[in-house]
Short mmCIF file of C-alpha atoms in Angstrom, two decimals:
data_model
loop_
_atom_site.label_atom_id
_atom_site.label_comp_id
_atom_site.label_asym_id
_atom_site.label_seq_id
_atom_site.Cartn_x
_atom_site.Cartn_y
_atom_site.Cartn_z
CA UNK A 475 59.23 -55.89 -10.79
CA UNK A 476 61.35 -57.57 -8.38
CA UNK A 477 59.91 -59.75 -5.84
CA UNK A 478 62.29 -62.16 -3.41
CA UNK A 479 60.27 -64.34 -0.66
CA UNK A 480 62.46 -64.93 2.41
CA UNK A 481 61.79 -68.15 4.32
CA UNK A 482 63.00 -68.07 8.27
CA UNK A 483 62.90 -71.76 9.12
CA UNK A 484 61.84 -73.34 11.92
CA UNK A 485 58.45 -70.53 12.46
CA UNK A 486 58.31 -71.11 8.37
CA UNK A 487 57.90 -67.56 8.29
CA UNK A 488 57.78 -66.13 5.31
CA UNK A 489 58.52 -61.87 4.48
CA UNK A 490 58.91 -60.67 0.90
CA UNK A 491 60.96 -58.14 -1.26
CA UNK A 492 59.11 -55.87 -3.21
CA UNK A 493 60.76 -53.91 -5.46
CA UNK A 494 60.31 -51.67 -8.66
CA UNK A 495 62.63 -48.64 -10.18
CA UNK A 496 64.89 -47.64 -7.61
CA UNK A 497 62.25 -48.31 -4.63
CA UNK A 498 61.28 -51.02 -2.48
CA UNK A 499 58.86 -52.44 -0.21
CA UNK A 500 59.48 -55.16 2.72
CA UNK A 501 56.30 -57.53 4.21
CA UNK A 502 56.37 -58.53 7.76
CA UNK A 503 60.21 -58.14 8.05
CA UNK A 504 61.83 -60.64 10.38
CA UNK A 505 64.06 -59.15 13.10
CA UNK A 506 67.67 -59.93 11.58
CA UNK A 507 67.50 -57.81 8.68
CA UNK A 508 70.72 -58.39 7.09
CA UNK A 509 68.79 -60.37 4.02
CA UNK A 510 66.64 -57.36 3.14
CA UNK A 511 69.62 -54.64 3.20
CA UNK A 512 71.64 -57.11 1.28
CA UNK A 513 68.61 -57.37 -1.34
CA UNK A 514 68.28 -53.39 -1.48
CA UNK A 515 71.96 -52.96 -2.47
CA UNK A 516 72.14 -56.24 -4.96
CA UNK A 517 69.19 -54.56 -6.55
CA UNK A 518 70.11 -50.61 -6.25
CA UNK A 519 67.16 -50.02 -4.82
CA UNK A 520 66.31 -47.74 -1.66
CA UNK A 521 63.74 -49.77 0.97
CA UNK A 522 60.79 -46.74 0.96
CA UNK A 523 57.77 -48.99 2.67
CA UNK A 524 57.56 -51.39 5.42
CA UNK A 525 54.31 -53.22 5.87
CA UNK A 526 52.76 -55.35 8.51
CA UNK A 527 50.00 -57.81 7.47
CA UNK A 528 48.90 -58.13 11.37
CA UNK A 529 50.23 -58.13 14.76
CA UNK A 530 52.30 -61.54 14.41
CA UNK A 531 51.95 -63.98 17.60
CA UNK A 532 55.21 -66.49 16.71
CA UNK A 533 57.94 -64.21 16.51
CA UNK A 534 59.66 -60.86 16.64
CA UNK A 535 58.70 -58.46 13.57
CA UNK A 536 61.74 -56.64 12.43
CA UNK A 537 59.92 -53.36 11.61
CA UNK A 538 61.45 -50.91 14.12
CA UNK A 539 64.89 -52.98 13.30
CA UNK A 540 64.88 -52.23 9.51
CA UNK A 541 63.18 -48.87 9.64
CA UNK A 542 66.57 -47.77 11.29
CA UNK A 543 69.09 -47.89 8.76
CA UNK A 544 66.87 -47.69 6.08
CA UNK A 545 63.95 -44.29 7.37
CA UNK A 546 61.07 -46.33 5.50
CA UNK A 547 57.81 -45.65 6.86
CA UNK A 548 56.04 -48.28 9.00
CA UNK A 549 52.83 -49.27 8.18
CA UNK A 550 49.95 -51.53 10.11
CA UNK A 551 46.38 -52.34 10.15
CA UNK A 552 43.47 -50.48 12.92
CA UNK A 553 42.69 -52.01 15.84
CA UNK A 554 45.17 -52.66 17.70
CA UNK A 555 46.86 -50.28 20.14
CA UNK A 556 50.22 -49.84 17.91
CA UNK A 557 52.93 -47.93 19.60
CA UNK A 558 54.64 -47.30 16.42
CA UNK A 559 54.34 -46.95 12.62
CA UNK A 560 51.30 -45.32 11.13
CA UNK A 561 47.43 -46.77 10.61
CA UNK A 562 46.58 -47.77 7.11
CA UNK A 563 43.33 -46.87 5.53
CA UNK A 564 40.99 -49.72 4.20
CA UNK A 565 41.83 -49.32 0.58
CA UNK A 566 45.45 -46.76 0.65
CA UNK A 567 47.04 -47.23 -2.07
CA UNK A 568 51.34 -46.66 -2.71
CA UNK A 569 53.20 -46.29 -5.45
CA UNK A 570 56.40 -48.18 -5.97
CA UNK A 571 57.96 -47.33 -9.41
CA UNK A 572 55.74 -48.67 -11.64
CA UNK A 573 53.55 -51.10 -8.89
CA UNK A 574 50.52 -49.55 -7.03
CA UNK A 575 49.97 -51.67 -4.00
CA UNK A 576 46.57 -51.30 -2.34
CA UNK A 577 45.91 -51.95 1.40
CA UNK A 578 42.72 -54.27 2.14
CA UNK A 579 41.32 -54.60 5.53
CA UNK A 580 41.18 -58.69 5.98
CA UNK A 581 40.34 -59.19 9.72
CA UNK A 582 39.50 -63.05 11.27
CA UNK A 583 42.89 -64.07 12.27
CA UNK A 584 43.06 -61.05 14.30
CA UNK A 585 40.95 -57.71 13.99
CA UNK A 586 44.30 -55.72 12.83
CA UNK A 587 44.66 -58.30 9.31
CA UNK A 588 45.38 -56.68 6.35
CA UNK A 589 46.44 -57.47 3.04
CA UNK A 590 48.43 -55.69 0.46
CA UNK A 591 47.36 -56.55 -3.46
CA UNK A 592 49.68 -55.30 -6.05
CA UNK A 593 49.15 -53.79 -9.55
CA UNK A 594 51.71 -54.19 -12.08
CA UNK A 595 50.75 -51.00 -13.87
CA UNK A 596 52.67 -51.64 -16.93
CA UNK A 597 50.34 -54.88 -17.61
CA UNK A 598 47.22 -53.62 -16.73
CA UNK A 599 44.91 -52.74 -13.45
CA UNK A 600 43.99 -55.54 -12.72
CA UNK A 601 46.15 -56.96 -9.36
CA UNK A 602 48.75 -59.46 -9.98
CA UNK A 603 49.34 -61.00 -6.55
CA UNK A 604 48.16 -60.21 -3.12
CA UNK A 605 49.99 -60.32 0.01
CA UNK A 606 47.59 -62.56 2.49
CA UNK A 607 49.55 -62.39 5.47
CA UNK A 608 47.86 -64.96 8.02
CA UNK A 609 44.42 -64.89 6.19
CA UNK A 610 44.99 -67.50 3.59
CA UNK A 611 47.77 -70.06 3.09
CA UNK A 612 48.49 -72.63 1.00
CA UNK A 613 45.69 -75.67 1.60
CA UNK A 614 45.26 -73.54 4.86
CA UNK A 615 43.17 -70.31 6.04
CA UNK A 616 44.50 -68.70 9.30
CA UNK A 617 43.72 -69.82 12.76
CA UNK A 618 40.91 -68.28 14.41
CA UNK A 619 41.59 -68.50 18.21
CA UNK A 620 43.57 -66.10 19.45
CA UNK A 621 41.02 -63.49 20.26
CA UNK A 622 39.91 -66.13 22.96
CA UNK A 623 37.39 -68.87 22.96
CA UNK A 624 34.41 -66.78 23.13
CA UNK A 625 35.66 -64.62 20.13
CA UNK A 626 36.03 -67.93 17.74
CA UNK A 627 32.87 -67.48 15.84
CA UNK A 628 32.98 -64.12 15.37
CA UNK A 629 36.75 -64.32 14.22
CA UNK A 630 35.33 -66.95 12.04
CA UNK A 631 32.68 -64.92 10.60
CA UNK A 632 35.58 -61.97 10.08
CA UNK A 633 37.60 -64.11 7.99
CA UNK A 634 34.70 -65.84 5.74
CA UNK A 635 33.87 -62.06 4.91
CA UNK A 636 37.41 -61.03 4.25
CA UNK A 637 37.96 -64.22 2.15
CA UNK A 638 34.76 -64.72 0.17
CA UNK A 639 34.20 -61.12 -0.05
CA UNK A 640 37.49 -59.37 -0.57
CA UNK A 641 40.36 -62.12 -1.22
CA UNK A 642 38.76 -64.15 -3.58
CA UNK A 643 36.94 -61.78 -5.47
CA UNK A 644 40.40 -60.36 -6.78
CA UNK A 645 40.77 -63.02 -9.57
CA UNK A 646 41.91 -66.71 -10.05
CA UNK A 647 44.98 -65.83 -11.91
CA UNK A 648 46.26 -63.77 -8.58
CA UNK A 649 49.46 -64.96 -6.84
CA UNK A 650 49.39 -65.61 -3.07
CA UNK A 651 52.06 -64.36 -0.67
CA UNK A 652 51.17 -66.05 2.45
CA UNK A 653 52.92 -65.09 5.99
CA UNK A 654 54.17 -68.43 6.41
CA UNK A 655 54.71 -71.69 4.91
CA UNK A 656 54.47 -75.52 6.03
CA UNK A 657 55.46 -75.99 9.70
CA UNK A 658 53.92 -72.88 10.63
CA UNK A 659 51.98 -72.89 14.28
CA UNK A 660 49.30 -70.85 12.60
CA UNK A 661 48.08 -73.08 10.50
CA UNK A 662 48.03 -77.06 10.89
CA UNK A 663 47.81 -77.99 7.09
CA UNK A 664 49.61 -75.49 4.94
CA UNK A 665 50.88 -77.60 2.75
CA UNK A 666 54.46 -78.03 1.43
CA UNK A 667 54.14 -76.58 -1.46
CA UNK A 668 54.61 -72.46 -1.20
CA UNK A 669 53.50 -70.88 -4.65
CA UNK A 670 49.81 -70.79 -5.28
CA UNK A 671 46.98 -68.48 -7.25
CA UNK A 672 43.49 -67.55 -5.77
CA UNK A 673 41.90 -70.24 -8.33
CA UNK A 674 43.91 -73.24 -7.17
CA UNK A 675 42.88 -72.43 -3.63
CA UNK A 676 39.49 -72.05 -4.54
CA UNK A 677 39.72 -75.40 -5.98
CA UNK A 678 42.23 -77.53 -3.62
CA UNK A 679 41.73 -75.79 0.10
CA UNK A 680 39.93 -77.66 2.31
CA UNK A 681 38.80 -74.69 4.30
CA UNK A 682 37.56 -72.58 1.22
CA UNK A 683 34.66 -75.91 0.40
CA UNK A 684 32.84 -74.64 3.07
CA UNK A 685 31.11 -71.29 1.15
CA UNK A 686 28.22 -71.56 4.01
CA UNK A 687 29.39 -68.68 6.48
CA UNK A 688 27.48 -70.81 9.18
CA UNK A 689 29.82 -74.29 7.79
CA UNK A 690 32.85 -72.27 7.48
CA UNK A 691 32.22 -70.82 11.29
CA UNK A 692 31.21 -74.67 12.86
CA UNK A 693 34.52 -75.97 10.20
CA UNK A 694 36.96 -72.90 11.98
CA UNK A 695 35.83 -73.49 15.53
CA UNK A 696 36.71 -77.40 15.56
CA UNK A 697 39.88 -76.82 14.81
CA UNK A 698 42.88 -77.51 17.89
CA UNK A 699 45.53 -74.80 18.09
CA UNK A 700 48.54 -75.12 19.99
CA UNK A 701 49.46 -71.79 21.96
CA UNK A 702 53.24 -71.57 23.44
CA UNK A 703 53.29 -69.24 26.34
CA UNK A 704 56.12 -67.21 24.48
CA UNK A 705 53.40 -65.93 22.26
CA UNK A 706 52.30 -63.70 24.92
CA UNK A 707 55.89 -61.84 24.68
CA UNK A 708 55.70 -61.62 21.07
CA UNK A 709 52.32 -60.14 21.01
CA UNK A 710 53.93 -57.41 23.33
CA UNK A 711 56.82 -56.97 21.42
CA UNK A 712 54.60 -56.67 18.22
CA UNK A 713 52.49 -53.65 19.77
CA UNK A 714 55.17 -51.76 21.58
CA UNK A 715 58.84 -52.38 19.43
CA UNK A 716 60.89 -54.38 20.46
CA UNK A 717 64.53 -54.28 21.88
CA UNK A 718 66.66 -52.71 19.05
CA UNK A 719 69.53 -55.29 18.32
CA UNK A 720 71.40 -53.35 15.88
CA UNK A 721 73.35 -56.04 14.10
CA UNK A 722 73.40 -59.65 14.95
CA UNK A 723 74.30 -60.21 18.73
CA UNK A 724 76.96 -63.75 17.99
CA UNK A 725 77.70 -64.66 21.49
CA UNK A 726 81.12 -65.41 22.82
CA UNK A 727 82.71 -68.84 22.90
CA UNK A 728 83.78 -69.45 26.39
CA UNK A 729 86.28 -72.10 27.48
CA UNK A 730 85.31 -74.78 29.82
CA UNK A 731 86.17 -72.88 32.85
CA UNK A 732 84.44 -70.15 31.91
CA UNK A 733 81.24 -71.86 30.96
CA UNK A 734 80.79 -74.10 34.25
CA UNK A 735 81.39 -70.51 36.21
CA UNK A 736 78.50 -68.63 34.17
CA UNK A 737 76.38 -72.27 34.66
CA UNK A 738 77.05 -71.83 38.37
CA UNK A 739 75.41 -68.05 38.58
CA UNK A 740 72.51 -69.23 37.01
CA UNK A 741 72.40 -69.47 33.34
CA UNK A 742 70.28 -72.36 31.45
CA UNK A 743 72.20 -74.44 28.57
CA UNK A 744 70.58 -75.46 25.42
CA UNK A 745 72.07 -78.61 24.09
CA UNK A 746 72.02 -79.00 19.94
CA UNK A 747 73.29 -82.16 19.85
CA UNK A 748 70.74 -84.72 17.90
CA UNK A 749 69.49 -87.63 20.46
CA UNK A 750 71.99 -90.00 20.15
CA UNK A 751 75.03 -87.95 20.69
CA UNK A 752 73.06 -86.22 23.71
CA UNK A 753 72.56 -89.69 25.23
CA UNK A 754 76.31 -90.76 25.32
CA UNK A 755 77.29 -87.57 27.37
CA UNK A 756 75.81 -84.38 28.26
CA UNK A 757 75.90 -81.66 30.90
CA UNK A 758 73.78 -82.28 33.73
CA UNK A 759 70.46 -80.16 33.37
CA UNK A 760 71.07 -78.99 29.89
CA UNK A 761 67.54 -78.59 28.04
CA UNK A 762 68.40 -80.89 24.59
CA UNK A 763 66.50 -79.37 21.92
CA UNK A 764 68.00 -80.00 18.21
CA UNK A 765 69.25 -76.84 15.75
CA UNK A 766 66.11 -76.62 13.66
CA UNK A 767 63.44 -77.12 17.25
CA UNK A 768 65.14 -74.21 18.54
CA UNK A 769 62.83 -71.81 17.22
CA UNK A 770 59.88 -74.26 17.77
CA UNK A 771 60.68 -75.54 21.37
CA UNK A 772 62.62 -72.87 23.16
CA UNK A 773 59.79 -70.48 23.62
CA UNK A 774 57.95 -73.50 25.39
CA UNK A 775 60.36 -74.16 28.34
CA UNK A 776 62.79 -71.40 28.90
CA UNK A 777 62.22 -68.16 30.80
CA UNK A 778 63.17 -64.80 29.03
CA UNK A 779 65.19 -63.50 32.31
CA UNK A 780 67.88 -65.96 32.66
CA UNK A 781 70.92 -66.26 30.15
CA UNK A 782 71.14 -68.73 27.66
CA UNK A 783 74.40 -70.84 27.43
CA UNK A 784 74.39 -72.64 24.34
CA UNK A 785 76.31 -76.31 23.56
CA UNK A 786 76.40 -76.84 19.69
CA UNK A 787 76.56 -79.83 17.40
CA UNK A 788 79.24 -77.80 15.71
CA UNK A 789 80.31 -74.47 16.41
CA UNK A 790 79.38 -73.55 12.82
CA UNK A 791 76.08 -73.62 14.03
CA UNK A 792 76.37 -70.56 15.98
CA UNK A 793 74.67 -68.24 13.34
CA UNK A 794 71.85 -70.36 12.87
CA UNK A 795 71.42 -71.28 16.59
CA UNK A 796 71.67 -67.00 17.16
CA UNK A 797 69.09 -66.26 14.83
CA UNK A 798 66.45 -68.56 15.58
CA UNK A 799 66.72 -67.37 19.28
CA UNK A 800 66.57 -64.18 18.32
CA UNK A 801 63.70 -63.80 16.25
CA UNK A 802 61.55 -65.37 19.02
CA UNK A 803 63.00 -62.89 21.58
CA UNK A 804 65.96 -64.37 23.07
CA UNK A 805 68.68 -61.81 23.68
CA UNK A 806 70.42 -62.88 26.50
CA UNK A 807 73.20 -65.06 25.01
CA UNK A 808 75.90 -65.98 27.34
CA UNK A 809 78.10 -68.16 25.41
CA UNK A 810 78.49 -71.31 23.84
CA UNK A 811 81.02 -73.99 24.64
CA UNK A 812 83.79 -73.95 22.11
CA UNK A 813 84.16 -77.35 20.57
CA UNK A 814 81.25 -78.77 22.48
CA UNK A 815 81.29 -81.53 24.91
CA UNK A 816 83.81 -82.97 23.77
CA UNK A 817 85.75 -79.79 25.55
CA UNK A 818 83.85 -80.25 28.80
CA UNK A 819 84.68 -84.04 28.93
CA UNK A 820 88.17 -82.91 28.27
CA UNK A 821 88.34 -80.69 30.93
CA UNK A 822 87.44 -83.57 33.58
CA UNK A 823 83.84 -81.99 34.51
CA UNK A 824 80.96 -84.15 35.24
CA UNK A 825 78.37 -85.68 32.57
CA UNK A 826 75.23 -86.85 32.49
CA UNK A 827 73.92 -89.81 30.41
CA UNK A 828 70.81 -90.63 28.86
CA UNK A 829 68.91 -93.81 28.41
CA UNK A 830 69.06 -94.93 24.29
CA UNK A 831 66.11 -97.97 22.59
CA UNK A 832 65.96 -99.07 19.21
CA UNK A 833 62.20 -99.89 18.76
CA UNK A 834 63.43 -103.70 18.79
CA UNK A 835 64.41 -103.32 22.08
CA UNK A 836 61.46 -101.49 23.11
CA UNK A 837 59.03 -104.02 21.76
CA UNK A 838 60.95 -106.95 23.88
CA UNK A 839 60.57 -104.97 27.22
CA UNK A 840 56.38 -104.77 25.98
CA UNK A 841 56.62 -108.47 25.27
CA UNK A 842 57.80 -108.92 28.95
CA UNK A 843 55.81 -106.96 30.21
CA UNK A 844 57.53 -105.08 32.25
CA UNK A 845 56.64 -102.49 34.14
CA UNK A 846 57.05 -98.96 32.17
CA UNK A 847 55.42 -96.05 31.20
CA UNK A 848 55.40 -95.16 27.26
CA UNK A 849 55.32 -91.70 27.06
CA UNK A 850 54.13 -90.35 23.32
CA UNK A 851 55.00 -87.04 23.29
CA UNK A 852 52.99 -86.39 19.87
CA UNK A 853 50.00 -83.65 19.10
CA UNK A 854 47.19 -85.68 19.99
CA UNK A 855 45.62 -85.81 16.36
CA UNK A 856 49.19 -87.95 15.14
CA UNK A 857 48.73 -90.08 18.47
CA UNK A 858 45.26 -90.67 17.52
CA UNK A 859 46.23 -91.66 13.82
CA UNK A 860 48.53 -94.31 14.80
CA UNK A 861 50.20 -95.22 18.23
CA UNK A 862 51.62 -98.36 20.18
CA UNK A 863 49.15 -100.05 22.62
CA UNK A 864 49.08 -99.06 25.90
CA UNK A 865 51.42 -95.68 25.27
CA UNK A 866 50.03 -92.39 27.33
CA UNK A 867 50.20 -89.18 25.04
CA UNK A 868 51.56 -85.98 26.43
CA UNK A 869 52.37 -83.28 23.80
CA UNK A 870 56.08 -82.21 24.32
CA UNK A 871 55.07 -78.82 25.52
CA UNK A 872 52.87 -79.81 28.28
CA UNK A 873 55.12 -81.94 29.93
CA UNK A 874 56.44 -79.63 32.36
CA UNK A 875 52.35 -78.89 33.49
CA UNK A 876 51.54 -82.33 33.41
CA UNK A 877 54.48 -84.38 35.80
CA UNK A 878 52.24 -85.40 38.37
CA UNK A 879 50.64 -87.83 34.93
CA UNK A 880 54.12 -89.13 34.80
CA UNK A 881 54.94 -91.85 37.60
CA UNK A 882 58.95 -90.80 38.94
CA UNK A 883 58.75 -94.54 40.81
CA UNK A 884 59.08 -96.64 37.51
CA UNK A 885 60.95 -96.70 34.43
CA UNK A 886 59.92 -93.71 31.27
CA UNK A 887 60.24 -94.47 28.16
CA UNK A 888 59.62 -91.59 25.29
CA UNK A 889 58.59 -91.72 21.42
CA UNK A 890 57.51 -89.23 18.99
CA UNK A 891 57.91 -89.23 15.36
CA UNK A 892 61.41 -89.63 14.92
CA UNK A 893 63.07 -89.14 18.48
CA UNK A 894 64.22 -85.16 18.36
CA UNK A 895 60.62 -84.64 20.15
CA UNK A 896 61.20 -87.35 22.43
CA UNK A 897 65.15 -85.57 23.25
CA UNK A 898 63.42 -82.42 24.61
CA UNK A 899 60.89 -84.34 26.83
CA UNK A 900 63.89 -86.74 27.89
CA UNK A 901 66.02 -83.78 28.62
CA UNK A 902 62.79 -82.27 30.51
CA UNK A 903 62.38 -85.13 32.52
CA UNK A 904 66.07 -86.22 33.71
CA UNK A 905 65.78 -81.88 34.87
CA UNK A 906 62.57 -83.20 36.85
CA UNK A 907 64.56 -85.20 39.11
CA UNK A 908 63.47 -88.78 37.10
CA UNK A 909 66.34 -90.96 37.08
CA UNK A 910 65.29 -93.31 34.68
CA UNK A 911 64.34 -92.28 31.55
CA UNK A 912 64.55 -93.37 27.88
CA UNK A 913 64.67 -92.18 24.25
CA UNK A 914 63.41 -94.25 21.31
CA UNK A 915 65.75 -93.89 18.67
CA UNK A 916 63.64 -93.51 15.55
CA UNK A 917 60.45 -93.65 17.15
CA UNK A 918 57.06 -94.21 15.90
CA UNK A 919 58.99 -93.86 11.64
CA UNK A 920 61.01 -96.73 12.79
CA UNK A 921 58.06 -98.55 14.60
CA UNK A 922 56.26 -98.63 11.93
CA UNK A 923 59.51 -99.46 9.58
CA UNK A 924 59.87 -102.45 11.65
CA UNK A 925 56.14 -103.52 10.73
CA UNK A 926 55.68 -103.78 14.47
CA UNK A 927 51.54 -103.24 15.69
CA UNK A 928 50.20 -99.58 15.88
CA UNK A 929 46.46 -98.87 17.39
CA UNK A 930 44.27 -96.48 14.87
CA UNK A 931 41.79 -94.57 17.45
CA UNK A 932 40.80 -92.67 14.50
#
């Protein structure tokens, strides 16, 4: 048996290689597909089987992408109103050279949930792991909210069912292949950690203590999602197909010239650079959002219908920067500046600067007293753990709703963990029309490093 887990980063998505004889199986397939074709030819196998554990909510699935070059069949749970692929039967099973992989019906994260449990049939019948998709994770059991707030408990009461009486009833010893991994928007505390069995879940996750249906239902419907409003393209994407790419779409570099022109018609840049570097000089009304927030942040802020010009860290970033935008459905790459600022600087074009802290500066503008706002840009539940007196909390994403909280007539000065956060709101704000505006280098890790006072609401 060959089995290869394939981690996209930044969504902490996770899609697996099956494989046994000369045939193959792919889970929830992200949309560049080059890994899995790659894996089929190392291997000398032929990819037979595509399967979808549900209709994913954080990204593009690559089923309609791989099923191209490779005629598997698509597969997908009820339900939902698919537009491709075929409907699986609670309990199908398929043979893969010597595996037998059995299709369970696991709804609660959404009514279209399944999971696939495999049988390696040259040890014995008994299944020896169990693709969970977004049912169970690591420390973590999938989020519960999407069907609406009215649908919670009954999602709830779905996915106590499919975990108490179909998931954990397959045996302690039983791998786990979860959808995704730490990180993941689906789940706030998968832990780190990415190999697990049914018995140390039983044991460790929090969410599998409560064996009450009516705990587990009251435990499921406290918990806080966040929902970014690109969801609602990748849910339509997920249903229908979406746009074939056919091979990685690199866009072109484009000389200063050329990039201020295609900035002029209209198109939005996405600056890589990390905080500091984006402070010293940027172009005016770039969004900054670092290489590894792309696929976290983008889908936030930016609007599917306008191009994307991209300004890199270093133009060997362009892969990376391409991929993440593409697996959350951003197609429309115009360019990226070839060799970065430093090019447009060069060129004698205009930059904009940004406002730079250390904390120790920050704390002597709070011992003044002077007149700021301290903008933590946090989830509220890390705000609530630990924050500096006096600071308003804002998540990141919400900033754009929420200006009218933010007074334009004084001084803003932003924090998060770290400062990357902090870059996007700064970059967010300075697009606003604020003029001044500051990011805390370090932020609340350096606060804290600096053994400087932090407020436990907790």
């Amino acid at each position: 048996m060959i089995l290869e887990r394939i981690k996209s980063e930044g969504i902490a998505h996770l899609s697996y290689f099956l494989g046994s004889g000369n045939s193959a199986a792919v889970i929830d397939p992200r949309r560049d597909i080059d890994i899995y074709l790659e894996l089929a030819r190392r291997h000398g196998m032929q990819i037979k089987f595509i399967f979808e554990t549900h209709r994913n909510e954080d990204y593009v699935v690559g089923s309609l992408e791989l099923a191209g070059p490779t005629g598997a069949t698509i597969y997908h749970g009820p339900v939902q109103d698919f537009k491709y692929g075929k409907v699986l039967l609670d309990g199908q099973e398929f043979e893969l050279g010597k595996l037998r992989l059995i299709a369970l019906r696991t709804p609660g994260h959404s009514d279209d949930s399944m999971s696939y449990a495999v049988v390696d049939k040259a040890t014995g019948q008994a299944p020896a792991l169990v693709f969970t998709g977004d049912a169970l994770f690591v420390n973590e059991t999938g989020r519960v909210d999407f069907g609406g707030l009215s649908n919670i408990p009954r999602m709830a009461s779905d996915l106590f069912e499919s975990l108490f009486n179909r998931l954990l009833l397959l045996g302690d010893g039983v791998i786990i292949c979860p959808g995704h991994g730490a990180g993941s928007i689906c789940g706030s505390r998968i832990a780190e950690r990415e190999e697990s069995t049914i018995g140390l879940e039983k044991l460790n996750n929090p969410a599998l203590k409560h064996t009450d249906k009516a705990s587990f239902i009251r435990y499921k419907s406290a918990e806080q999602h966040e929902k970014p409003p690109y969801f609602s393209l990748m849910e339509k994407y997920n249903l229908e197909g979406a746009p074939l790419l056919k091979g990685l779409p690199l866009p072109p570099a484009l000389n200063p010239s050329e990039f201020k022109t295609a900035l002029e018609k209209g198109a939005l840049v996405i600056d890589t650079n990390l905080p500091a570097a984006f402070g010293g000089s940027h172009v005016r009304g770039a969004y900054n959002i670092w290489l590894g927030g792309l696929p976290t942040f983008t889908g936030w802020f930016l609007p599917y219908d306008k191009p994307i010009l991209l300004i890199l860290e270093n133009d060997l970033h362009l892969e990376t920067a391409t991929r993440y935008l593409i697996r959350i459905g951003y197609d429309n790459l115009a360019g990226y500046l070839k060799n970065g600022v430093e090019a447009w600087y060069n060129a004698g074009y205009p930059l904009e600067k940004l406002n730079l802290l250390s904390v120790h500066e920050l704390k002597a503008k709070i011992d003044r007293s002077e007149n700021f706002t301290l903008l933590d840009v946090r989830e509220p539940e890390a705000w609530r753990a630990g924050h500096i007196a006096g600071s308003k909390n804002i998540y990141v994403g919400h900033i754009q709703q929420k200006l009218a909280e933010i007074p334009a007539d004084r001084p803003v000065v932003v924090l998060c963990s770290v400062g990357r956060r902090a870059g996007v709101a700064c970059s967010l704000l300075l697009r606003a029309g604020y003029t001044q505006v500051y990011n805390v280098l370090g932020s609340m890790t350096a606060w804290r490093q600096a053994e400087y006072p932090v407020v436990n609401q907790k």
